[in-house]
Short mmCIF file of C-alpha atoms in Angstrom, two decimals:
data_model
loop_
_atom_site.label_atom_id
_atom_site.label_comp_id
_atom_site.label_asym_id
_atom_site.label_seq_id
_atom_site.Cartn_x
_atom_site.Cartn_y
_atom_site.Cartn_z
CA UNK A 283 107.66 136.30 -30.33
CA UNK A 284 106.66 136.68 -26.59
CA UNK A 285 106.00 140.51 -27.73
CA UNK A 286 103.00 139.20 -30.17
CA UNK A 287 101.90 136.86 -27.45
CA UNK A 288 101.85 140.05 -24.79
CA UNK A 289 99.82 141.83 -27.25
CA UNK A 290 97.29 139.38 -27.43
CA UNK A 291 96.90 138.50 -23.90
CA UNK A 292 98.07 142.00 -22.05
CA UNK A 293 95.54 141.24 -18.79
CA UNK A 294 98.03 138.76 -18.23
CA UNK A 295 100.96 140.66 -18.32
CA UNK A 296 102.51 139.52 -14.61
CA UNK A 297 101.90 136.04 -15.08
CA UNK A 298 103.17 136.17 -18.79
CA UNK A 299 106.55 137.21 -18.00
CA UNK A 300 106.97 133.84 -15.69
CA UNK A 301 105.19 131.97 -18.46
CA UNK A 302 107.66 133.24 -20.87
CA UNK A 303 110.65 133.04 -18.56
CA UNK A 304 109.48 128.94 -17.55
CA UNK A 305 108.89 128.28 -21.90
CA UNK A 306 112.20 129.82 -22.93
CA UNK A 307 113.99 127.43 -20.13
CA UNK A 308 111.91 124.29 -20.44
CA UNK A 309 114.96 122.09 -21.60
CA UNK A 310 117.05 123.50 -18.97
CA UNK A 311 114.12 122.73 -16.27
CA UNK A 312 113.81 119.54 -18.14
CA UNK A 313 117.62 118.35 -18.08
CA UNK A 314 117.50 119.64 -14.21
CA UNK A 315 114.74 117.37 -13.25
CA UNK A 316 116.02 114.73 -14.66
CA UNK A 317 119.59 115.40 -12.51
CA UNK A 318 117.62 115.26 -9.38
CA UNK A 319 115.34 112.16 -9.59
CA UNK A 320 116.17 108.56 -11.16
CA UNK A 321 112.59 107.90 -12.56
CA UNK A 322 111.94 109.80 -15.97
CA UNK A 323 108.18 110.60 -15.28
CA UNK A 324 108.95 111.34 -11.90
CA UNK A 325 111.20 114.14 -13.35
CA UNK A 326 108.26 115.40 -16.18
CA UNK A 327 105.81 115.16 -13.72
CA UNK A 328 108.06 118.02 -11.34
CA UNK A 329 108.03 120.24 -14.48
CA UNK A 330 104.62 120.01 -15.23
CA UNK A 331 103.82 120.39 -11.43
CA UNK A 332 106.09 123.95 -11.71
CA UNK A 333 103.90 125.29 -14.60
CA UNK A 334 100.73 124.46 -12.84
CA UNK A 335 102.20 126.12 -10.08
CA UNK A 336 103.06 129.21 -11.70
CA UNK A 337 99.27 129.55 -13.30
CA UNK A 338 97.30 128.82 -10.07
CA UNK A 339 99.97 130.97 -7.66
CA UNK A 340 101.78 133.20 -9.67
CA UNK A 341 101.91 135.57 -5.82
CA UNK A 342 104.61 132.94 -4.73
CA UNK A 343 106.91 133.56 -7.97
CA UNK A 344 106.16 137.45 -7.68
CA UNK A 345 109.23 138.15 -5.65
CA UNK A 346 111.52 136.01 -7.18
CA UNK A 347 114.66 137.41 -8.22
CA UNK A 348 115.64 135.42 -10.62
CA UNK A 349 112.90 132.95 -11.95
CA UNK A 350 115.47 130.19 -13.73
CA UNK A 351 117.17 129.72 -10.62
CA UNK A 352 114.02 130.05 -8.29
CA UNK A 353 112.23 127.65 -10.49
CA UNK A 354 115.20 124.96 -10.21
CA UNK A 355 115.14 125.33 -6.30
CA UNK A 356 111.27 125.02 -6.54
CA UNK A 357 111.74 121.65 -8.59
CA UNK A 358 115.12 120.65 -6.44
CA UNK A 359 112.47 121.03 -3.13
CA UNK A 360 109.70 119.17 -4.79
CA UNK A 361 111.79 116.28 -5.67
CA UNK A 362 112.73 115.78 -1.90
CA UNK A 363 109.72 116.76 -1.02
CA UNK A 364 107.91 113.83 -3.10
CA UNK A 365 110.80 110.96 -2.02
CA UNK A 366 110.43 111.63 1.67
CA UNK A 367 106.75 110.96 1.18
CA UNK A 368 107.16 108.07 -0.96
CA UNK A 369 109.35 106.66 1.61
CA UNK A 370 106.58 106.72 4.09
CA UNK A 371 104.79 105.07 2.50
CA UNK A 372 107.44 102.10 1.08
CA UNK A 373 110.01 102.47 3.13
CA UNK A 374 113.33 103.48 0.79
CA UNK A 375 116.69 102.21 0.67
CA UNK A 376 119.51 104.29 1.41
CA UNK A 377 120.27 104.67 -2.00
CA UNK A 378 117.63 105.44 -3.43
CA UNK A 379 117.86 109.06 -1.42
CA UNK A 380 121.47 109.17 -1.96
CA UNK A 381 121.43 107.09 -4.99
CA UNK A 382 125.03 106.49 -5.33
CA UNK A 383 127.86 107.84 -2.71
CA UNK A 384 130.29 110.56 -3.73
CA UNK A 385 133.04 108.29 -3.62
CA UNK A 386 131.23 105.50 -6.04
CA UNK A 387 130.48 108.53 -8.18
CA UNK A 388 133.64 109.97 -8.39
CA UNK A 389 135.50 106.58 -9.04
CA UNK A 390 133.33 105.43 -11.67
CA UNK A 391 132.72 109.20 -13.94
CA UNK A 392 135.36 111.56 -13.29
CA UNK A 393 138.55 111.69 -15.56
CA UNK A 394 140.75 109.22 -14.29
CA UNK A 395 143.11 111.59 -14.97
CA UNK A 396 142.19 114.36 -12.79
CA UNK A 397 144.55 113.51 -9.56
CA UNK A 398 143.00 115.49 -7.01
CA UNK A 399 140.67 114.26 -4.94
CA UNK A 400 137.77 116.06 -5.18
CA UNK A 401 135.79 114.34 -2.46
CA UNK A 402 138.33 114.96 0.43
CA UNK A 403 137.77 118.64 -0.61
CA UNK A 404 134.24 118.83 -0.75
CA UNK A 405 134.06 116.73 2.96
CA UNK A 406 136.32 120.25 4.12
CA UNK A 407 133.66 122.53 3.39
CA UNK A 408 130.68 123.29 5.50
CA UNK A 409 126.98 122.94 4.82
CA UNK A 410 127.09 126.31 4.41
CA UNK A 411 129.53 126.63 1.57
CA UNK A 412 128.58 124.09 -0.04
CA UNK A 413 124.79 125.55 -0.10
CA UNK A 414 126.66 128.81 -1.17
CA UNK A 415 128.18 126.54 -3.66
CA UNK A 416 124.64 125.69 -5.16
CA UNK A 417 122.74 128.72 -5.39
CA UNK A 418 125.71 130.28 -7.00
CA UNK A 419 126.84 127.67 -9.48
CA UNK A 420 124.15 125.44 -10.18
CA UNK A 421 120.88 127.59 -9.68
CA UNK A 422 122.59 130.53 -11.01
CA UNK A 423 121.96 133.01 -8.82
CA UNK A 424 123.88 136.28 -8.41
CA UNK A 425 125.65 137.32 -4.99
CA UNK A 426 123.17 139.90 -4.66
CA UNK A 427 120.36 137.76 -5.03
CA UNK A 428 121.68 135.34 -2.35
CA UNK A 429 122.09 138.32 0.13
CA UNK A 430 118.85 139.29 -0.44
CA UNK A 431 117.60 135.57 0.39
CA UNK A 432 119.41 135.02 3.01
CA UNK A 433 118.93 138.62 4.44
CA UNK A 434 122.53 139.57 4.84
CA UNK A 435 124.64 142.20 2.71
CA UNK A 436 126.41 141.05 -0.65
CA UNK A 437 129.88 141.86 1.05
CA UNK A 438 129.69 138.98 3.93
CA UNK A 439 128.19 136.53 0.86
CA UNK A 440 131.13 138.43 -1.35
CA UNK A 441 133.34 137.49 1.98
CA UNK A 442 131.97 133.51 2.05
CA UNK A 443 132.42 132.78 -1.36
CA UNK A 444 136.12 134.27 -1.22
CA UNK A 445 136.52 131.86 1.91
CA UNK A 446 135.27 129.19 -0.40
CA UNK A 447 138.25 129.94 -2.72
CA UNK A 448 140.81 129.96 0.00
CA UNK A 449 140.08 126.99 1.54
CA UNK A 450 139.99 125.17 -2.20
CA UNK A 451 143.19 126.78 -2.97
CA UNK A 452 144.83 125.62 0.79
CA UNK A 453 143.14 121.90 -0.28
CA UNK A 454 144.91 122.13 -3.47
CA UNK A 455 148.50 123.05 -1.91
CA UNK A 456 148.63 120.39 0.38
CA UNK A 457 147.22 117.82 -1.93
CA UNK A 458 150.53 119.33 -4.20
CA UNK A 459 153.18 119.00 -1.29
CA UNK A 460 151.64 115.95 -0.34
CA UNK A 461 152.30 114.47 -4.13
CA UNK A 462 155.87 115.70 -4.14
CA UNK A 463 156.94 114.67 -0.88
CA UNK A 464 155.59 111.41 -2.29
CA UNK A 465 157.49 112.00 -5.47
CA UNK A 466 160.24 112.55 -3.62
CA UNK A 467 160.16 109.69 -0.86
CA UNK A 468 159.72 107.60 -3.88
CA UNK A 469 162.94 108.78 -5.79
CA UNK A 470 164.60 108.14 -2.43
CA UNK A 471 163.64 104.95 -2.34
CA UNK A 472 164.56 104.11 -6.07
CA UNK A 473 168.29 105.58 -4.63
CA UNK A 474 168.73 103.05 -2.00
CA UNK A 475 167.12 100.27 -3.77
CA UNK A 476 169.80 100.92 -6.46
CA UNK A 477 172.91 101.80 -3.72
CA UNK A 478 171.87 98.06 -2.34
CA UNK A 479 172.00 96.15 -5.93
CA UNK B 294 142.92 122.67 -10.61
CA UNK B 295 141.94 126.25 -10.26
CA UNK B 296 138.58 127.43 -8.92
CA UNK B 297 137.13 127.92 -12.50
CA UNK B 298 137.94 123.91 -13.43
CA UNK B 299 136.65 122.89 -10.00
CA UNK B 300 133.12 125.09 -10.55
CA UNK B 301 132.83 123.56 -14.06
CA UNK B 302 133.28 119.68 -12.48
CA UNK B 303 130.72 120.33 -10.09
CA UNK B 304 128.53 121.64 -12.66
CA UNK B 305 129.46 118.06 -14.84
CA UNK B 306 128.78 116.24 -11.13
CA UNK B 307 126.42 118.26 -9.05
CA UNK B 308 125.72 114.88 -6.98
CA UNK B 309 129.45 115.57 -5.37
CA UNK B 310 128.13 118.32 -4.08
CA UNK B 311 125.08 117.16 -2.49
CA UNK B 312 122.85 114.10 -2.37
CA UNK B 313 119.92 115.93 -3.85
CA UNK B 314 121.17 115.15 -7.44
CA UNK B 315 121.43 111.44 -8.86
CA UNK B 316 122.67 112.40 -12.11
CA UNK B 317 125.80 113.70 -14.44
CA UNK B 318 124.77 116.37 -16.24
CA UNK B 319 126.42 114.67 -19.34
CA UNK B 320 123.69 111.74 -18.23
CA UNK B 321 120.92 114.28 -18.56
CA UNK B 322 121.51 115.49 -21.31
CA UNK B 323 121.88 111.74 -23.13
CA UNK B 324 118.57 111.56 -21.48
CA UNK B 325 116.87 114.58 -22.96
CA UNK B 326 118.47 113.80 -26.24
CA UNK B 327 116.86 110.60 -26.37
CA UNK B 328 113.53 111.68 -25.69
CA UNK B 329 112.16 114.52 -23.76
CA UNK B 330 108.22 115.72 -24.23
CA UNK B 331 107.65 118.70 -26.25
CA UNK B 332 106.34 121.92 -24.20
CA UNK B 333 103.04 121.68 -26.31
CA UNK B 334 102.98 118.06 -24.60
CA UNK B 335 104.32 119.08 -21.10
CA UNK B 336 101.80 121.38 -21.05
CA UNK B 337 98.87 119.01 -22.17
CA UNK B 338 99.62 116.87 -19.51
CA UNK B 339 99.56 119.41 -17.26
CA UNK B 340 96.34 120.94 -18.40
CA UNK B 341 95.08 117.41 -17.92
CA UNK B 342 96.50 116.54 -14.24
CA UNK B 343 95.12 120.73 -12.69
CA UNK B 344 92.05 121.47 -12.37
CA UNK B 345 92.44 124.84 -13.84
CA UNK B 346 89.79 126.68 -16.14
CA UNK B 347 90.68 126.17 -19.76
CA UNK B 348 91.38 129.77 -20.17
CA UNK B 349 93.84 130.06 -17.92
CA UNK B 350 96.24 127.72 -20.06
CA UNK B 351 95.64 129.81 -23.24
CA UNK B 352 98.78 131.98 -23.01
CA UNK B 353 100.49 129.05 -21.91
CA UNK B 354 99.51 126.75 -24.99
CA UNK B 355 99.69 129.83 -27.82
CA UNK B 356 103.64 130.19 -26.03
CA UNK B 357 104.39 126.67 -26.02
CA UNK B 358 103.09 126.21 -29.79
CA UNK B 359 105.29 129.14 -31.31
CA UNK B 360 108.28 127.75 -28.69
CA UNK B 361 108.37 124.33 -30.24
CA UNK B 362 107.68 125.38 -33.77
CA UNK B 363 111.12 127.26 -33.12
CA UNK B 364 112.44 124.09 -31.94
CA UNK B 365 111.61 122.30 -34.53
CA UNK B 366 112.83 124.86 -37.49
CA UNK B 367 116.32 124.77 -35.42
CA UNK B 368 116.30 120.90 -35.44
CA UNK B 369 115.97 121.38 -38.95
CA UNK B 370 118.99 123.75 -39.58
CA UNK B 371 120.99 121.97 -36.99
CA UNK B 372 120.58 118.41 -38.63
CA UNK B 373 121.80 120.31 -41.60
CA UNK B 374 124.53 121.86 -40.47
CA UNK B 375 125.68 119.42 -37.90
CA UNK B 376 127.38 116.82 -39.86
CA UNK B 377 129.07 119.80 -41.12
CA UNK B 378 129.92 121.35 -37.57
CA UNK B 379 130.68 117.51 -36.57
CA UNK B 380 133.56 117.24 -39.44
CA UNK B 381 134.65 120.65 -38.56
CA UNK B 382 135.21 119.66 -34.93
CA UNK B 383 136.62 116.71 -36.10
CA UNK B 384 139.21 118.39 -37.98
CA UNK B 385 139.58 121.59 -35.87
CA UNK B 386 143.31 122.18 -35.73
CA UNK B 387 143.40 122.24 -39.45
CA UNK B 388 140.33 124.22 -39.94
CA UNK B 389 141.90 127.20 -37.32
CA UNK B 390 145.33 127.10 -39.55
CA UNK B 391 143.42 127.47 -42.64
CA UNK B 392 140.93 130.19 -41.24
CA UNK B 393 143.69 131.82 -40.25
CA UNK B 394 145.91 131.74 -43.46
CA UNK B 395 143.03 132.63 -45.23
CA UNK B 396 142.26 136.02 -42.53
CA UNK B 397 146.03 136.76 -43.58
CA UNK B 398 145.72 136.36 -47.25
CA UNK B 399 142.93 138.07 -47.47
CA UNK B 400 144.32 141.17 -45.27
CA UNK B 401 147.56 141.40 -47.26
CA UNK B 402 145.35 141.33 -49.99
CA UNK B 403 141.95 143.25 -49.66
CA UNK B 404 142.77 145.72 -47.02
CA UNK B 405 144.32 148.97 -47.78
CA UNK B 406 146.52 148.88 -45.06
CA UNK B 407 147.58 145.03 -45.50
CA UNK B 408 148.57 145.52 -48.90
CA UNK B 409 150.85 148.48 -47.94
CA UNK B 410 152.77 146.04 -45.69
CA UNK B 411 153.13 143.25 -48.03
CA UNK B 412 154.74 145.56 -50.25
CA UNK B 413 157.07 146.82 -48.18
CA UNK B 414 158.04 143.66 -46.79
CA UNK B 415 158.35 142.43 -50.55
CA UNK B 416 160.61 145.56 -50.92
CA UNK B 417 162.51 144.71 -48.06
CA UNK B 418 163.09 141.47 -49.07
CA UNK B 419 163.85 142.58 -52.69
CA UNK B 420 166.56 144.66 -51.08
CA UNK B 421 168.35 142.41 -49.14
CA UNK B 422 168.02 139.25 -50.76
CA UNK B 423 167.12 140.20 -54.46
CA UNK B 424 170.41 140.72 -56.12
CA UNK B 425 171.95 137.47 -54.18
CA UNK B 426 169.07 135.35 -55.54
CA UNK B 427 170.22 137.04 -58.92
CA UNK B 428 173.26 136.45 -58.91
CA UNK B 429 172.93 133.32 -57.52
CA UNK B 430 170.47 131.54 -59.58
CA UNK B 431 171.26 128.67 -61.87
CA UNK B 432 170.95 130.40 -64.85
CA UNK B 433 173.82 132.90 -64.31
CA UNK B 434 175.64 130.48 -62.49
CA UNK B 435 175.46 128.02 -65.33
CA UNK B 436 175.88 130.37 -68.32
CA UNK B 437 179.86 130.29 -68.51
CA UNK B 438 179.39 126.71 -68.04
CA UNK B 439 177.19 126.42 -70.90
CA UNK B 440 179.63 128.58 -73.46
CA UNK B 441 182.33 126.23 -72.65
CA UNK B 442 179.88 123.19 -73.40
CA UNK B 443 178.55 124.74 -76.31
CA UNK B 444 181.82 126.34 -77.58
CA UNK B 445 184.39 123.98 -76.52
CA UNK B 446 186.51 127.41 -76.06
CA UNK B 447 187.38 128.84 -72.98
CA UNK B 448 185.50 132.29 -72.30
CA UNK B 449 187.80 135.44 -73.53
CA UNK B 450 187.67 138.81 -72.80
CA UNK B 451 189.49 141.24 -75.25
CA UNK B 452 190.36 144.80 -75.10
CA UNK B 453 191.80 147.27 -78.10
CA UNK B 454 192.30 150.71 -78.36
CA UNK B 455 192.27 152.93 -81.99
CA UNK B 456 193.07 157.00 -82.47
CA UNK B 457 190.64 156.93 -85.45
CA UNK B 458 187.65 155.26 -87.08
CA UNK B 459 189.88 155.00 -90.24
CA UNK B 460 192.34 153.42 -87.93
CA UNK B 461 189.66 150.92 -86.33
CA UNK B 462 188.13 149.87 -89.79
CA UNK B 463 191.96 149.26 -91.08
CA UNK B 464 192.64 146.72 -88.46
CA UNK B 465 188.91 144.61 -88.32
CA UNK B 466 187.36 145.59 -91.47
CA UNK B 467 184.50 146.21 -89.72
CA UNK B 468 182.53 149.67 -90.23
CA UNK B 469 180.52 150.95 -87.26
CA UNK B 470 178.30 153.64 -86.76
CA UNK B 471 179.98 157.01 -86.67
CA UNK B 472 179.81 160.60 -86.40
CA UNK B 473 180.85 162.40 -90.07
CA UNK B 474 181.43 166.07 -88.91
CA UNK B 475 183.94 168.93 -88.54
CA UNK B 476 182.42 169.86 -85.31
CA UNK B 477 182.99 166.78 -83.73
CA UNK B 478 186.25 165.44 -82.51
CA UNK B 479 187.26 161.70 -81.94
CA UNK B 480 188.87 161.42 -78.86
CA UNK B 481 189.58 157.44 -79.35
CA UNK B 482 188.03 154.39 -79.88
CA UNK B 483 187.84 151.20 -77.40
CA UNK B 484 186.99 147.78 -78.22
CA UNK B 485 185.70 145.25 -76.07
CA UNK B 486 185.31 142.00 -77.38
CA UNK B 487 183.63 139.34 -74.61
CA UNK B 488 182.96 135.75 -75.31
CA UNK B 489 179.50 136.17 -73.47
CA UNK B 490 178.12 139.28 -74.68
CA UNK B 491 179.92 139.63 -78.33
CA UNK B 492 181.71 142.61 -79.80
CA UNK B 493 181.13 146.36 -78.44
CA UNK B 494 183.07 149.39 -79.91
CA UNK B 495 183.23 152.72 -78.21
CA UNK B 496 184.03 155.41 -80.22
CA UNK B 497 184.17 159.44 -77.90
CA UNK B 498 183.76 162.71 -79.50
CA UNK B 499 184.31 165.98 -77.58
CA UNK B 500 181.98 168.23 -79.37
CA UNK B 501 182.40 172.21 -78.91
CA UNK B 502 185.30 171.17 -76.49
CA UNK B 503 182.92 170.81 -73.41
CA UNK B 504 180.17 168.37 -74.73
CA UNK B 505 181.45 164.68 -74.66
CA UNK B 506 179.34 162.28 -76.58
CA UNK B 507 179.90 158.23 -76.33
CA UNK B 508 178.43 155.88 -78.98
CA UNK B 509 178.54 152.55 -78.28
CA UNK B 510 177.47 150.01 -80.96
CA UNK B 511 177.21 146.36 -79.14
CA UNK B 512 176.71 143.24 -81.64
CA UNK B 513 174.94 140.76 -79.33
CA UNK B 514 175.93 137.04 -79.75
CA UNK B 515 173.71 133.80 -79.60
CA UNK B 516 170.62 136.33 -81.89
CA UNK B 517 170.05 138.16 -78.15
CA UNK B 518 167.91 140.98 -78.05
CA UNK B 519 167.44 144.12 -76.25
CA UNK B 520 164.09 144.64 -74.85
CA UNK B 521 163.00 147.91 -72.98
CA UNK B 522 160.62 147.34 -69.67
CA UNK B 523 157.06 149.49 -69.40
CA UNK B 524 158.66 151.36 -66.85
CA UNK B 525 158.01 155.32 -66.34
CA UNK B 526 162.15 155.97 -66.71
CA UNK B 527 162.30 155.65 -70.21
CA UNK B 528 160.85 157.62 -72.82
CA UNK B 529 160.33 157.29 -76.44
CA UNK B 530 161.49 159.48 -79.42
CA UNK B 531 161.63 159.41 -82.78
CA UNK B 532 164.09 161.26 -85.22
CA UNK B 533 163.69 159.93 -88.87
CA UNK B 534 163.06 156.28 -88.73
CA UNK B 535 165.13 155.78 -85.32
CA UNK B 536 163.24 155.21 -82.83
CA UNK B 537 165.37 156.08 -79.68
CA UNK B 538 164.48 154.71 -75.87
CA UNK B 539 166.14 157.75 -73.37
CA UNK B 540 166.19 158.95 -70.11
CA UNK B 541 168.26 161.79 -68.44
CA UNK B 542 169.92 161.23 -65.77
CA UNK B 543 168.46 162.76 -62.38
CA UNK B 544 172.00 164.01 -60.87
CA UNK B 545 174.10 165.19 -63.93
CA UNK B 546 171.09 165.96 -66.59
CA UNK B 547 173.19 163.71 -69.14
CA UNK B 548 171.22 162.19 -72.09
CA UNK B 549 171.55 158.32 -72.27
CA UNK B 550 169.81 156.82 -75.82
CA UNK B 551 169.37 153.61 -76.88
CA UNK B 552 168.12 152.50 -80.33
CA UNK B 553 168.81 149.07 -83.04
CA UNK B 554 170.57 149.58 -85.84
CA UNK B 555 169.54 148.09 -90.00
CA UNK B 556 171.78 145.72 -88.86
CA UNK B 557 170.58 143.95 -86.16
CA UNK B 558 173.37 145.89 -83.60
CA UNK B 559 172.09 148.30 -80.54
CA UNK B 560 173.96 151.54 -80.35
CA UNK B 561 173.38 154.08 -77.35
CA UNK B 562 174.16 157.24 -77.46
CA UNK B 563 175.24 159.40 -74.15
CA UNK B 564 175.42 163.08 -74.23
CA UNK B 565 176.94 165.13 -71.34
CA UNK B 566 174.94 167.99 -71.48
CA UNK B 567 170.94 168.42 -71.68
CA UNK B 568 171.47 171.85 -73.80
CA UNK B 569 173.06 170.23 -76.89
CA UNK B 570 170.93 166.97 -77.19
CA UNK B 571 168.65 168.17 -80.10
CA UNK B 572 171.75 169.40 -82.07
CA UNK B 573 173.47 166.63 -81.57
CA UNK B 574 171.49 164.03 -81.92
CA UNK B 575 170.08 165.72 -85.75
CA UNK B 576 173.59 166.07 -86.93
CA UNK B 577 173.70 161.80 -86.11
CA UNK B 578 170.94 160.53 -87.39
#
């Protein structure tokens, strides 16, 4: 398909392949947008704004890496870019930046099930890591791609991310010990409570 | 919770992450199922909001025509195929067990290499089990039974011995099928009469002092017959109007024959030596 569309436009070749890279991914871009602001044309409107973006500058998307994840961190930007304004203008409420706290968030959608608490976790990580976090795992990039934004070799972002792990794994112990010392003080408890009847 | 399952909630609830996201990505999708512009629309409004020359949005509009026209031919097959897919999923533990027995039937049965090990298995299990399950199945178990039932007499088992055919028609009036020459010698004649499988006479000859030759007539009971399998071991001759089922025997070359008699008895025939078949089996029948 984009092979018989090259062929009939091939003075457009540079600007085609970010064309057929933002086309192919629309949905993707679309379902993004719509993670990052509440109002539904707010979130068309940042997708529409990307493609215009790509046809009038196509230089700024020359270098990127990997266009998916460059184009979600494009829209991610312009939605934060476009509430700040609109909040200096009518002046917002907290929530409608941070629309609903972690905590709210968690409580309310995550698997009641799920024991660990993910929040306490996330609070133990640094700006950093959790920016690490992003690019890797929501944006998609690669490690490589992040050293090469950030300017620093793939083995200390290899090294971060591996940090990232440790520290989720240490969370995880102690939220284990903590639950069986629990268990345990519990059982205890159960013991005398009986001894005493 | 390893690292993988944490990664994967964050991806379900990127705004635990950071406050830059509002949504669940299970939310965004409900969103996008519901409704969700086209590309061709996306980029009309587009086209409409820049003030970009109309030929600058050709590439983009021819793309985003062929890219929804795609769309829409995999709504199509997806609508078809999804309440399929949907009962599937609904039923997917007994869908894998049947894919899977089927995978296994059809390897034991299609492929070369299948079908060598279900018969050796069958084999195998032939081997160990097959005579048990013989032996052991309700209609040998129950056949004694059955002769009592039927009878009313207990099940007998008789034995007699005779020095001469003369001898052996003197004492049951019975004639059986003999051998009428100089050149063969009766050695003696045994008698088994069974409840279950009727009368059998044995009558040995030594013939030319080495060769022994063994006729046994058997008169079934109950109108039994003798059927011979299709298998490779036996082979077919005929002398006159006998026609005689034999086989030789792999270790000592003997001759073992089996044929029916005018009158409805079986008589076999076993002759020690390979040599002296022919002759002796013209000079009987």
């Amino acid at each position: 398909m984009d092979a018989v569309c090259a062929a009939r436009f091939p003075e457009m070749s540079s600007t085609n392949h970010l064309l057929e890279v933002y086309a192919s991914q629309y949905a993707e871009l679309q379902r993004y947008a719509y993670s990052v602001v509440l109002s539904r044309a707010l979130a068309e409107e940042l997708v529409q704004d990307l493609c215009i973006k790509i046809l009038s500058n196509p230089e700024q998307f020359a270098d990127a890496r990997n266009p998916i994840a460059y184009y979600k961190t494009c829209i991610a930007n312009a939605a934060m870019t476009l509430l700040k304004r609109e909040s200096k203008v009518l002046p917002l409420k907290h929530e409608n930046i941070t629309y609903r706290k972690r905590k709210e968030a968690f409580e309310t959608s995550i698997d009641m099930d799920l024991t660990v608490d993910l929040e306490r976790i996330l609070d133990s990580f640094t700006d950093e890591e959790i920016q690490l976090i992003e690019w890797l795992y929501i944006y998609g990039y690669k490690v490589k791609e992040v050293a090469a934004i950030k300017g620093i070799s793939s083995n200390a972002v290899s090294q971060q991310l591996f940090r990232v792990k440790a520290k989720l794994r240490k969370e995880l112990k102690r939220e284990q010990i903590l639950f069986i010392t629990l268990l345990f003080f519990l059982c205890h408890q159960l013991q005398e409570a009986g001894r005493l009847t | 919770m390893t690292f993988r399952r944490f990664i994967k909630l964050i991806r379900e609830y990127p705004y635990l992450l950071n406050d830059t996201y509002v949504r669940s990505a299970e939310e965004t999708r409900e969103i996008f199922r519901a409704y969700a512009p086209t590309l061709s629309e996306a980029v009309a409004r587009a086209k409409a909001r820049a003030d970009l020359p109309d030929e600058a949005w050709v590439y983009m509009e021819t793309l985003a025509e062929r890219i929804d026209r795609k769309n829409r031919r995999r709504e199509r097959l997806t609508d078809c195929v999804g309440d399929i897919l949907a009962q599937l999923r609904q039923y997917r533990r007994a869908v894998l067990v049947c894919a899977i027995i089927a995978i296994m039937v059809a390897y034991f049965t299609l492929i070369p290499s299948g079908k060598t090990i279900a018969r050796n298995i069958y084999e195998r299990v032939l081997t160990v089990v097959g005579r048990s399950l013989e032996i052991e199945s309700p209609e040998y178990l129950g056949l004694a039974e059955n002769v009592i039932q039927e009878t009313g007499e207990e099940p007998f088992y008789e034995t007699s011995s005779y020095a001469s055919v003369s001898e052996y028609i003197d004492a049951t009036n019975i004639v059986p099928f003999y051998i009428d020459d100089e050149r063969f010698d009766c050695t003696g004649i045994t008698e088994f009469n069974v409840s279950d499988d009727g009368r059998n006479v044995w009558i040995n000859y030594r013939y030319k002092k080495s060769v022994v030759v063994t006729l046994r007539q058997e008169w079934l009971t109950n109108n039994e017959s003798i059927a011979f399998g299709n298998t490779i071991h036996y082979k077919i001759m005929m002398i006159g109007d006998a026609e005689i089922h034999y086989l030789y025997d792999s270790e000592d070359n003997s001759f073992n024959g089996t044929t029916s008699l005018s009158d409805g008895s079986i008589l076999h025939i076993y002759v020690s030596s390979k040599e002296h078949v022919e002759e002796v089996l013209s000079i009987i029948f």
